[in-house]
mmCIF file of C-alpha atoms (C1' of nucleotides) in Angstrom:
data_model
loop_
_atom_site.group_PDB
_atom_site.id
_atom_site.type_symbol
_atom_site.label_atom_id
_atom_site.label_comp_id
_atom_site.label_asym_id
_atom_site.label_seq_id
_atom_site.Cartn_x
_atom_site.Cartn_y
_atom_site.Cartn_z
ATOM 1 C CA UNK A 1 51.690 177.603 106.985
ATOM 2 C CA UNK A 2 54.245 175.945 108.849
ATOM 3 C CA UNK A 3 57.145 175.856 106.431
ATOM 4 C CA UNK A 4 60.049 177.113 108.488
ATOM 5 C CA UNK A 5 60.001 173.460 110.271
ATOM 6 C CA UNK A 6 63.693 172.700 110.218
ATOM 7 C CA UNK A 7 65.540 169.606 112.432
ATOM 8 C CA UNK A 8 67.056 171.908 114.638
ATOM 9 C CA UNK A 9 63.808 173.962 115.654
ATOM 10 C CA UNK A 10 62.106 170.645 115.901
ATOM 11 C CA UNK A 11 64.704 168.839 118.092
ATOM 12 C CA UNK A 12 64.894 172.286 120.595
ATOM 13 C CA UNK A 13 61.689 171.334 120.815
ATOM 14 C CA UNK A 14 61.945 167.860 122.045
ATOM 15 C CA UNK A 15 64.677 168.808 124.409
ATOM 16 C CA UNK A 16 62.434 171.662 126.064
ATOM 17 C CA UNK A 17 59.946 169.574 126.821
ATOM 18 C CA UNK A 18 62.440 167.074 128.467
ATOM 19 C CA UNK A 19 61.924 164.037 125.458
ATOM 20 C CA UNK A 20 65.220 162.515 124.385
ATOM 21 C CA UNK A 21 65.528 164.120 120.737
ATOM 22 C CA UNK A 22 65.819 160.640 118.396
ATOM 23 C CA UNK A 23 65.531 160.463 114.859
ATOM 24 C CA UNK A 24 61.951 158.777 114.715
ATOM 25 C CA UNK A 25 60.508 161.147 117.365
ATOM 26 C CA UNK A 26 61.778 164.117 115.227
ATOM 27 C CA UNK A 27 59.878 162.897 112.449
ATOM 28 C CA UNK A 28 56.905 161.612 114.235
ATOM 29 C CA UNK A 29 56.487 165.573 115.921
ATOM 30 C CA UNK A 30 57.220 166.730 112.353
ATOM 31 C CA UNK A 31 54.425 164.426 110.688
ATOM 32 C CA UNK A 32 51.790 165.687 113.272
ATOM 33 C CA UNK A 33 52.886 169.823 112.892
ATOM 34 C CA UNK A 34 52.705 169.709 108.733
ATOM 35 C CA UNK A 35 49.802 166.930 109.427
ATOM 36 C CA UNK A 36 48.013 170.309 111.170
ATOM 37 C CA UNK A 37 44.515 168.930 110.470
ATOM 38 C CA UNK A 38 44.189 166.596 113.504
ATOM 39 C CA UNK A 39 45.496 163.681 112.819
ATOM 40 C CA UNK A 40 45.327 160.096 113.510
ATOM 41 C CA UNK A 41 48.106 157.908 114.634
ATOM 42 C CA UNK A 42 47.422 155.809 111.393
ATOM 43 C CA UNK A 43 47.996 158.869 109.148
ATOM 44 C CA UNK A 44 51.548 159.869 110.877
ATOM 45 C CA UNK A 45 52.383 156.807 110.515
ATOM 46 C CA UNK A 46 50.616 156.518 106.642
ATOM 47 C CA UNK A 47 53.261 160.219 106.245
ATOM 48 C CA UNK A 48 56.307 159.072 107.582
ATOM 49 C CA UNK A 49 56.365 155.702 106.025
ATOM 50 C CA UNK A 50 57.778 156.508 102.819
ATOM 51 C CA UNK A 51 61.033 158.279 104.016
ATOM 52 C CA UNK A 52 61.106 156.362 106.905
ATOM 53 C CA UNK A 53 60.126 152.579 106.339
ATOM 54 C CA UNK A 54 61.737 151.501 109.724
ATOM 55 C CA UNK A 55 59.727 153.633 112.223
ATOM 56 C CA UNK A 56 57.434 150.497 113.833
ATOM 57 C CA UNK A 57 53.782 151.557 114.347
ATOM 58 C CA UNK A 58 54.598 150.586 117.717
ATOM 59 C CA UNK A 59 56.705 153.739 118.295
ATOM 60 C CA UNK A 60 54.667 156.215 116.613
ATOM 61 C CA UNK A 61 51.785 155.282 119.220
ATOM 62 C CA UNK A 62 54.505 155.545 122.306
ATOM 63 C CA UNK A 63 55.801 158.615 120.787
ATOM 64 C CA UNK A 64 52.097 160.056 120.677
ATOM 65 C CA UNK A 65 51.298 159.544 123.969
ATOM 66 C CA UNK A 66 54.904 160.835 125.165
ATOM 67 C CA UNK A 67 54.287 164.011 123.894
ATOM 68 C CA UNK A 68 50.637 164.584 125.047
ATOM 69 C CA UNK A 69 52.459 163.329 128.481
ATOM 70 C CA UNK A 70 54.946 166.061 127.829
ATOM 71 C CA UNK A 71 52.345 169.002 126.273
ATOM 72 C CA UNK A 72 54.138 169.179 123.121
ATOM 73 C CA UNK A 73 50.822 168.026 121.409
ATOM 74 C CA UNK A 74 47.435 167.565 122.705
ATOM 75 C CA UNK A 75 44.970 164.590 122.155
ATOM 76 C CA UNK A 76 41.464 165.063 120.856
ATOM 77 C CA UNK A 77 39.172 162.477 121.321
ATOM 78 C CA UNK A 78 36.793 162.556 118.421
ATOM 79 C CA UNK A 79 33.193 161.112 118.487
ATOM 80 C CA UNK A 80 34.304 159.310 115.570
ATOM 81 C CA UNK A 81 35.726 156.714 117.304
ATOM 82 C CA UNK A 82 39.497 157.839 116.233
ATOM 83 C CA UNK A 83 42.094 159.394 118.655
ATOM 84 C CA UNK A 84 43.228 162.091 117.288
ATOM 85 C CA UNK A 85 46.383 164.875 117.794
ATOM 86 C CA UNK A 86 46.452 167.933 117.721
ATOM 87 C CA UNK A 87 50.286 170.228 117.363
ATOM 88 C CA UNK A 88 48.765 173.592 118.475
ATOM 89 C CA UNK A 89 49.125 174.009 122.036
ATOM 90 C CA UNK A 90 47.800 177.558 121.815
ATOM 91 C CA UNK A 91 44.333 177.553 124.084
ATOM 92 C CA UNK A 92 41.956 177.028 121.363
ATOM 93 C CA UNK A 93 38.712 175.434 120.679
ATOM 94 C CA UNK A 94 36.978 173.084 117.952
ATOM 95 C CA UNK A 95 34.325 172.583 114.897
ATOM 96 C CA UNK A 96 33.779 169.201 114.865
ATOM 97 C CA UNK A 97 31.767 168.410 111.520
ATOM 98 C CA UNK A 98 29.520 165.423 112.292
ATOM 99 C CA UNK A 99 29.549 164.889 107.925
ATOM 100 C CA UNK A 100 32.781 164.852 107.419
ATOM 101 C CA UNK A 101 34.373 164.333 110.528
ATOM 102 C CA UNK A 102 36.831 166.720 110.573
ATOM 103 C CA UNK A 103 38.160 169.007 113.354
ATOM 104 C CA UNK A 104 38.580 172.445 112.552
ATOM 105 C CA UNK A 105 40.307 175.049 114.893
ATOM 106 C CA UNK A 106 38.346 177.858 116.263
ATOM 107 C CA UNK A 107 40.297 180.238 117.824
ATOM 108 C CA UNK A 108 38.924 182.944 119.664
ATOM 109 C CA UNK A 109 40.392 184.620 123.176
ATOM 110 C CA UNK A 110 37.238 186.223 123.891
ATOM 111 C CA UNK A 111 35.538 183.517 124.305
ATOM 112 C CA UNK A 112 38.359 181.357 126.160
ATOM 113 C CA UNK A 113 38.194 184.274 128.274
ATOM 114 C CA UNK A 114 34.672 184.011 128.679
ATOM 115 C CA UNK A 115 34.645 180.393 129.436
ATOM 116 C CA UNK A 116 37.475 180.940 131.431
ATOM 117 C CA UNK A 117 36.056 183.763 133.992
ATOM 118 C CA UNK A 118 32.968 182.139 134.556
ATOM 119 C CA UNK A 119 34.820 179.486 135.950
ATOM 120 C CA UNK A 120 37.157 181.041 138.341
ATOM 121 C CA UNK A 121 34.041 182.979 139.533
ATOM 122 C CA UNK A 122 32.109 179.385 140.007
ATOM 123 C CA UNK A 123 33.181 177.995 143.350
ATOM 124 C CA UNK A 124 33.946 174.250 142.631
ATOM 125 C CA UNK A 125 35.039 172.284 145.542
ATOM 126 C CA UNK A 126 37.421 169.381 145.478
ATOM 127 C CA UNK A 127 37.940 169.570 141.661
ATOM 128 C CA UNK A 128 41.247 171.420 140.219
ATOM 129 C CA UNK A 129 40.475 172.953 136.852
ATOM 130 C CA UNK A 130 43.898 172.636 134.635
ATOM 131 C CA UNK A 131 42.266 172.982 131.466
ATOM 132 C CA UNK A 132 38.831 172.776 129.242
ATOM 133 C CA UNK A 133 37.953 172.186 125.705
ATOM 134 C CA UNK A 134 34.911 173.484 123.928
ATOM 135 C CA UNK A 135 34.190 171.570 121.120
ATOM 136 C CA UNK A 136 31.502 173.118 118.621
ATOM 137 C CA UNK A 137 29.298 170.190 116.934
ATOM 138 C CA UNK A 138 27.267 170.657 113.508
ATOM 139 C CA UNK A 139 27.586 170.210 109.745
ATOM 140 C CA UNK A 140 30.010 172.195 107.131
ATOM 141 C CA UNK A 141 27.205 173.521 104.699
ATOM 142 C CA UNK A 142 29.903 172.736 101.657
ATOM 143 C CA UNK A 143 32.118 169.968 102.388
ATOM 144 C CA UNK A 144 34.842 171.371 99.875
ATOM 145 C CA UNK A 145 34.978 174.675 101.805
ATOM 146 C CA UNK A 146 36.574 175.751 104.840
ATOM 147 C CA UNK A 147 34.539 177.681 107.600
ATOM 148 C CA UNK A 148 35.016 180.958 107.844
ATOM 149 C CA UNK A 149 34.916 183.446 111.009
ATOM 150 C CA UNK A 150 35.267 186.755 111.670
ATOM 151 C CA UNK B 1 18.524 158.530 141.523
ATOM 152 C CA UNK B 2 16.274 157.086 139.114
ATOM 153 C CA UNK B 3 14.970 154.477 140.611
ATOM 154 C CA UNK B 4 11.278 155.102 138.646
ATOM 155 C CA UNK B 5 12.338 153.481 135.411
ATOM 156 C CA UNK B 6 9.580 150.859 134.608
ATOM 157 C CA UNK B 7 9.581 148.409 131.782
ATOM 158 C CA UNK B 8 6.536 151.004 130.025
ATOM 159 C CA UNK B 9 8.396 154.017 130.389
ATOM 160 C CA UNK B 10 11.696 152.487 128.609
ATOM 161 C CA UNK B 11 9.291 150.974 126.032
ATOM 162 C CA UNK B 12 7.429 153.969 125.621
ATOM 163 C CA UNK B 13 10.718 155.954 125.057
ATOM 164 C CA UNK B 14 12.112 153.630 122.567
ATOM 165 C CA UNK B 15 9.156 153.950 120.303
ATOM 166 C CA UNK B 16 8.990 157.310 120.674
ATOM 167 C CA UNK B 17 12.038 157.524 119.101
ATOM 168 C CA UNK B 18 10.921 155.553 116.274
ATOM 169 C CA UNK B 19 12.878 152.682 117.835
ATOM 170 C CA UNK B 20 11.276 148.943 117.904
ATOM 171 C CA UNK B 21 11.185 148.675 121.112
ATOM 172 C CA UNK B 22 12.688 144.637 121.764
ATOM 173 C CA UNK B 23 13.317 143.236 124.532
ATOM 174 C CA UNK B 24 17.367 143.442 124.331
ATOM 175 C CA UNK B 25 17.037 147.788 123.643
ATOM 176 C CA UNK B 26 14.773 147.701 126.724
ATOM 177 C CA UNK B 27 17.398 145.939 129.202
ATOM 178 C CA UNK B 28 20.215 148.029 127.257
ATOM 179 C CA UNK B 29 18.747 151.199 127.814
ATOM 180 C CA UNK B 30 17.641 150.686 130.985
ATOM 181 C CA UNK B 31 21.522 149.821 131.436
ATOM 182 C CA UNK B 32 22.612 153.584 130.391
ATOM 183 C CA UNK B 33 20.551 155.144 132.995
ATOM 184 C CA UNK B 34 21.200 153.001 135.444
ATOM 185 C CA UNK B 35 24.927 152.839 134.983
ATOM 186 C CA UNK B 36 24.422 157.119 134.743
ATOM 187 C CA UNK B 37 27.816 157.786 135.502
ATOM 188 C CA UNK B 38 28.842 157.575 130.933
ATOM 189 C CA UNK B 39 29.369 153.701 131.028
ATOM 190 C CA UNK B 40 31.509 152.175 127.999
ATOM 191 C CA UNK B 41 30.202 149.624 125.993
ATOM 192 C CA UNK B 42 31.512 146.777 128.024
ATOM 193 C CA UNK B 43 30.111 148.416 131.347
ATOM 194 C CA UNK B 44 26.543 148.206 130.137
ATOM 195 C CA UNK B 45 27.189 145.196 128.911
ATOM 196 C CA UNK B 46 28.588 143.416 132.115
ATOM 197 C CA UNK B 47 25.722 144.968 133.584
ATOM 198 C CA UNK B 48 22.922 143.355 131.847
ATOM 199 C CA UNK B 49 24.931 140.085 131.209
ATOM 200 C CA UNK B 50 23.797 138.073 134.419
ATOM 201 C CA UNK B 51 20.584 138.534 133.749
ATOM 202 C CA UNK B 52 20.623 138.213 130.268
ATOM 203 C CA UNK B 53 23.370 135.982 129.270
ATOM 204 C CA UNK B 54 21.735 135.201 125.541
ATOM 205 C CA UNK B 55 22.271 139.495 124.513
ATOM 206 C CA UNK B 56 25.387 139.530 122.434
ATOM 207 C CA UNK B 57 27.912 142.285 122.326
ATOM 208 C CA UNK B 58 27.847 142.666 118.861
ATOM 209 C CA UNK B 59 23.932 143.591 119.687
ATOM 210 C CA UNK B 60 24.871 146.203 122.472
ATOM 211 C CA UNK B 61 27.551 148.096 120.286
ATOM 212 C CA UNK B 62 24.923 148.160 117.479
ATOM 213 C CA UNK B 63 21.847 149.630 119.585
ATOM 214 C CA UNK B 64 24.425 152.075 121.184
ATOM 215 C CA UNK B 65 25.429 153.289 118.128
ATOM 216 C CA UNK B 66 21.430 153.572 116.899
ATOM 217 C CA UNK B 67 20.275 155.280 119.936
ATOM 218 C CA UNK B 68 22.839 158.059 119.443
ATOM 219 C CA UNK B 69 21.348 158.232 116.089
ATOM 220 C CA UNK B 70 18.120 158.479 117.394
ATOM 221 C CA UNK B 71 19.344 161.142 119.952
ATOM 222 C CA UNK B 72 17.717 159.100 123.153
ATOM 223 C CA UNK B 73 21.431 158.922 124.572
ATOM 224 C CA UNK B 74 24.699 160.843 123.725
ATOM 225 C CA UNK B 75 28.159 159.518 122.689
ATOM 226 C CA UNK B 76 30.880 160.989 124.482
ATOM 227 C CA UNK B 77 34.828 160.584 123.421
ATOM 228 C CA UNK B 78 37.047 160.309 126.460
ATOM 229 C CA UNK B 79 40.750 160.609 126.355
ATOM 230 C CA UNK B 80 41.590 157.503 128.057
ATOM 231 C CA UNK B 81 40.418 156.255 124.545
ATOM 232 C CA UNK B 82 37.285 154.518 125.696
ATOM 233 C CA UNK B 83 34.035 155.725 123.832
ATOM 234 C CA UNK B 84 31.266 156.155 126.672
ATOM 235 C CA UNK B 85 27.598 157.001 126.578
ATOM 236 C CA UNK B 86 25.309 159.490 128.321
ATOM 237 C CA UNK B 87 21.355 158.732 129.026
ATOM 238 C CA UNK B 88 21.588 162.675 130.069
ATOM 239 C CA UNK B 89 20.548 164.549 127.250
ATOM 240 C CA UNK B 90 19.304 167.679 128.782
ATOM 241 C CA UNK B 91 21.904 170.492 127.856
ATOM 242 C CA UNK B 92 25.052 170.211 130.335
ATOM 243 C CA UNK B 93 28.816 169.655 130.312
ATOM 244 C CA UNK B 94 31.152 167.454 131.665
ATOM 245 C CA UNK B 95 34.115 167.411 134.376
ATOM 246 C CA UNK B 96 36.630 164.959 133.094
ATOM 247 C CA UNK B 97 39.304 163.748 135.659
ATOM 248 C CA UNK B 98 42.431 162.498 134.664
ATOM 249 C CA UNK B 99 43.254 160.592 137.270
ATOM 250 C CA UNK B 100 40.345 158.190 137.550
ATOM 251 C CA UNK B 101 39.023 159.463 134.410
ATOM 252 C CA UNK B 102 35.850 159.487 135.805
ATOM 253 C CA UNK B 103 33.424 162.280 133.857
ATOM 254 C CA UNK B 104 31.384 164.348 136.016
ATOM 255 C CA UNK B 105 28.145 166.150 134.435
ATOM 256 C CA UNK B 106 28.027 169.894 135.163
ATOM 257 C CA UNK B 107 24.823 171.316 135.169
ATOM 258 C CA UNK B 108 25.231 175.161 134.896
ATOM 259 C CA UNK B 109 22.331 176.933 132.479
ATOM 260 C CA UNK B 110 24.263 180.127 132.884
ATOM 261 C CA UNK B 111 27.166 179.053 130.926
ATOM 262 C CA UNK B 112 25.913 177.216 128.560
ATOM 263 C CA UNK B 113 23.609 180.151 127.749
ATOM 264 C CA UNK B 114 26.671 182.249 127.511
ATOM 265 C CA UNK B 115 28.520 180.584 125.226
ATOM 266 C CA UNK B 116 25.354 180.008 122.839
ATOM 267 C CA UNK B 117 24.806 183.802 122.824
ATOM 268 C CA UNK B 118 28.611 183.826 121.714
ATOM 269 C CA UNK B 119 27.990 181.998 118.894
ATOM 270 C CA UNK B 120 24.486 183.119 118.244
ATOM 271 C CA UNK B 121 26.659 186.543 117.774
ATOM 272 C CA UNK B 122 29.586 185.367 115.857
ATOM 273 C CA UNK B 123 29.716 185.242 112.375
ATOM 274 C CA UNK B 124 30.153 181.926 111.244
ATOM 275 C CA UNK B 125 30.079 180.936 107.354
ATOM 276 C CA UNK B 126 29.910 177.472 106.190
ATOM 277 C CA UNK B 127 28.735 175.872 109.218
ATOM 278 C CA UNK B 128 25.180 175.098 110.622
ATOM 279 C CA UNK B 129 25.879 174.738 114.603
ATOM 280 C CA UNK B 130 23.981 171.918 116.278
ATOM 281 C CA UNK B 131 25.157 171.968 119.469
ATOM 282 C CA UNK B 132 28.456 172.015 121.914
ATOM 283 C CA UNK B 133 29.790 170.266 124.031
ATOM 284 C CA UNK B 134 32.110 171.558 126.930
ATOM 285 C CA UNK B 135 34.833 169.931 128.949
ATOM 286 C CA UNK B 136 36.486 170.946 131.729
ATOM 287 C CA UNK B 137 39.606 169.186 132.451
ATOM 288 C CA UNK B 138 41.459 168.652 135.984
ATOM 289 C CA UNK B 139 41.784 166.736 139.296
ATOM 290 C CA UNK B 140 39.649 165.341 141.816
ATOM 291 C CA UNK B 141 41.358 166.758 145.134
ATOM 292 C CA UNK B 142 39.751 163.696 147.227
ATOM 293 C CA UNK B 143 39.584 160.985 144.659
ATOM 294 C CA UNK B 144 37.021 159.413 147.121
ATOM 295 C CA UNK B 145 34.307 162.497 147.661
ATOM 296 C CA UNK B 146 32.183 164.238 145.014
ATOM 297 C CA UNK B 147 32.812 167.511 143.162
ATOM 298 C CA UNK B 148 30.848 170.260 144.439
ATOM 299 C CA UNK B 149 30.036 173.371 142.572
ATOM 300 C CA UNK B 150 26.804 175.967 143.293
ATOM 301 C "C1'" DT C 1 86.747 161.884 121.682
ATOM 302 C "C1'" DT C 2 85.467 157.606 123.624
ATOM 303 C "C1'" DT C 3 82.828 155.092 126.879
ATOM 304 C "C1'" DC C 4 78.786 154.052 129.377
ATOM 305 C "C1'" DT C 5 74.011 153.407 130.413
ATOM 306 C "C1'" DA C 6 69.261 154.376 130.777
ATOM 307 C "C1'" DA C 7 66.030 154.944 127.592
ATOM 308 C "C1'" DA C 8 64.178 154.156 123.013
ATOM 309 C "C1'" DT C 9 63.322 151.239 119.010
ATOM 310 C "C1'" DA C 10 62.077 147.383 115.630
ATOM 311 C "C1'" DG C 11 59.685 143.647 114.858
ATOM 312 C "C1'" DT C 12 56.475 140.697 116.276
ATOM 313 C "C1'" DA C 13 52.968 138.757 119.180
ATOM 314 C "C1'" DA C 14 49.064 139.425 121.844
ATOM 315 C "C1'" DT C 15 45.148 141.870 123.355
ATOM 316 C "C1'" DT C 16 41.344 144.880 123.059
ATOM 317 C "C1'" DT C 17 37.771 147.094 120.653
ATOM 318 C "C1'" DT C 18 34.671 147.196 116.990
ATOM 319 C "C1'" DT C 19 32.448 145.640 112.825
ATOM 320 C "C1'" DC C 20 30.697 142.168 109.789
ATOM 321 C "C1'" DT C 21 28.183 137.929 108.302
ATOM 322 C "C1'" DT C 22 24.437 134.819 108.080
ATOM 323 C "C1'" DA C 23 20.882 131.970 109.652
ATOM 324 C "C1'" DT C 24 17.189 132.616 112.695
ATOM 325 C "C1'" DC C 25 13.781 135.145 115.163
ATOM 326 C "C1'" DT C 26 10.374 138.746 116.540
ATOM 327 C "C1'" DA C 27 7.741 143.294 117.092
ATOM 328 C "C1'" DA C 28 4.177 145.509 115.467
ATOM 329 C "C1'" DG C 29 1.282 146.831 111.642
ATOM 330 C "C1'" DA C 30 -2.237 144.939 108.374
ATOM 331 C "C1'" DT D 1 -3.457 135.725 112.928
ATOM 332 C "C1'" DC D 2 -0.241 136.633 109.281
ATOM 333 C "C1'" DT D 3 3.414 138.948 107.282
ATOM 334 C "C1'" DT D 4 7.713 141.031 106.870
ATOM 335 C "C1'" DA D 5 11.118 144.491 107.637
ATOM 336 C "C1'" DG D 6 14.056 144.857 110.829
ATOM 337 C "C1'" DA D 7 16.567 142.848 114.873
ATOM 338 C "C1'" DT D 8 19.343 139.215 117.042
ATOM 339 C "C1'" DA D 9 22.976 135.507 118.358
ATOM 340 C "C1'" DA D 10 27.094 133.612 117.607
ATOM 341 C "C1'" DG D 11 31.142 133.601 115.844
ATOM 342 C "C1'" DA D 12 34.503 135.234 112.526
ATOM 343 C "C1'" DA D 13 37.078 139.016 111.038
ATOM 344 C "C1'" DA D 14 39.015 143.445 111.009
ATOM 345 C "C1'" DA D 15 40.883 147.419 113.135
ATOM 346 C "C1'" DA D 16 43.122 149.681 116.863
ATOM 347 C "C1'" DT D 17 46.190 149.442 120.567
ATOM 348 C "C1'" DT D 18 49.462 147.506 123.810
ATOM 349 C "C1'" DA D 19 53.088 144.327 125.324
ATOM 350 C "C1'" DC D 20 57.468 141.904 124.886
ATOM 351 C "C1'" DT D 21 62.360 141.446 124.093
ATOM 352 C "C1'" DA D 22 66.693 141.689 121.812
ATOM 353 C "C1'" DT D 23 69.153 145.390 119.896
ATOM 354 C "C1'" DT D 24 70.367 150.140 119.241
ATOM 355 C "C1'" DT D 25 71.219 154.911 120.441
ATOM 356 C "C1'" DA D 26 71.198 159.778 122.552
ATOM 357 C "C1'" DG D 27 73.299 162.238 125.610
ATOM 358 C "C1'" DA D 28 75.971 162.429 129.813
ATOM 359 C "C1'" DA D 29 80.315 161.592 131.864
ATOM 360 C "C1'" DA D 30 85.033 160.500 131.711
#
DNA sequence: TTTCTAAATAGTAATTTTTCTTATCTAAGA
DNA sequence: TCTTAGATAAGAAAAATTACTATTTAGAAA
C-alpha cells in the first residue's frame, strides 16, 4: 500500500514530468494513486469532493488527460464503456472481469518479455511500436475475492 | 474484401446466433463488415442512413450492444474514448495508432499461441480466462500507406 | 521579496454519447 | 393465417465530456 504519499513526493512528481504543481492537480494525482483500482474520472472526482468542494469536474477531466499526455498515469479504455486511469506506470498487464467489471493488475516480466521479443523479432514496416497492452478477459470465480497468481 | 455478403448469408448468420433476423440487424450488420476497419456507432450508422433513413440510432446502439452478446461481432475500447466494433472474430490483435487512431488487426497465430500457452501454464486462482485481447500501441511512419508485417 | 505573465481554474453552458420510454409493428413459430 | 414475444421509431432524458470566459495562481524573473 501506498501510504508514504506525502505533498512533497507528489508535487516532485508533477514537476518531473514538466506539469505546473497546483493545488487541485496535487490532489487529483493523489485521488488516482490511493484510488489504485482503476479509476474513473467520476470517482476522483466522487474522492476529492469532500476536502476539496471547489475542484470543477471540468479540471479533474483536463488534469486526467494532462497527465496521460505527460506519462504520469496511463488511460485504460474499458469495454465497459468507462475511461478509466491507471497510476502504475510500471509495464504491466490486465484481468479485466467481464462480471464485475473490474481491472485487476497482472504483473509479470516474463511474459512482457515474451510479448515483447516476439515483436522486435517480427519485421513490421511503417508502424513504430512505443508500447502494448495485454488485457486478459474472463470472469472472477468469487466476486468477493481477489485473483491470485503465482 | 468481402464483397460476397448476400442478404441470405447475413440472415442466415443472425439466426444462427439465435438472433431474429429483421430487416434493420441485416443492414446493421452488413454495416460492420463492410465498414471492417472497427467503425463506432455513428460510422455504421451514417453508413446505412441514406438508404435507410427510417433505422433509428437508438436501434443501432441496441443491436450493437446484442450482437456482442451474441458474440457475432466484438466490442473494442479505444483510447480516443470512442467505443468501436469488430465483425472479425477469428482470434487476432490489434495495432492502435495514436495519431489517426486508426486500429489495425494483426493476424499473427504464433503469438497469440504463445501467450495462451503462458497462461495455460500459469497458475491462476479465482479467475476462469475467456480470452485476450492484445494491443500494440505506436505510430504509423506514413500516415497515408498500410502497416506491413510478415 | 515583489512583480509579472503564461498557464490553470471555477463555474457554467454546450455538446456528444448513450440509455430509456412507449406506442406501434413484425418475424417466425404454431 | 394467427399469435405473440420481441423489435422498432421517435423523441425525451440521462450521462459523459468538452468548451468558454472571467478570475486566479505557480513559478520565473527582477
Amino acid at each position: 500500500m501506498q501510504s508514504n504519499i506525502n505533498y512533497n513526493d507528489l508535487k516532485n512528481k508533477l514537476l518531473l514530468h514538466a506539469l505546473k504543481a497546483t493545488q487541485q492537480r496535487i490532489v487529483i494525482y493523489e485521488a488516482v494513486l490511493r484510488l489504485n483500482n482503476h479509476p474513473t474520472t467520476e470517482e476522483i472526482y466522487a474522492l476529492i469532493r469532500p476536502d476539496n468542494p471547489s475542484v470543477s469536474l471540468g479540471t479533474v477531466y483536463k488534469n486526467l488527460e494532462k497527465f496521460v499526455e505527460a506519462k504520469l498515469i496511463r488511460k485504460v479504455a474499458c469495454e465497459d464503456g468507462m475511461m478509466r486511469f491507471d497510476g502504475n506506470i510500471d509495464k504491466h498487464n490486465h484481468f479485466y472481469c467481464t462480471n464485475t467489471h473490474e481491472i485487476i493488475d497482472f504483473q509479470e516480466e516474463d511474459l512482457h518479455q515474451l510479448i515483447g521479443n516476439f515483436l522486435k523479432k517480427k519485421k513490421i514496416d511503417n508502424f513504430e511500436i512505443e508500447d502494448f497492452h495485454l488485457q486478459i478477459n474472463g470472469k472472477k470465480i468469487d466476486i468477493q475475492k481477489e485473483i491470485v497468481f503465482s
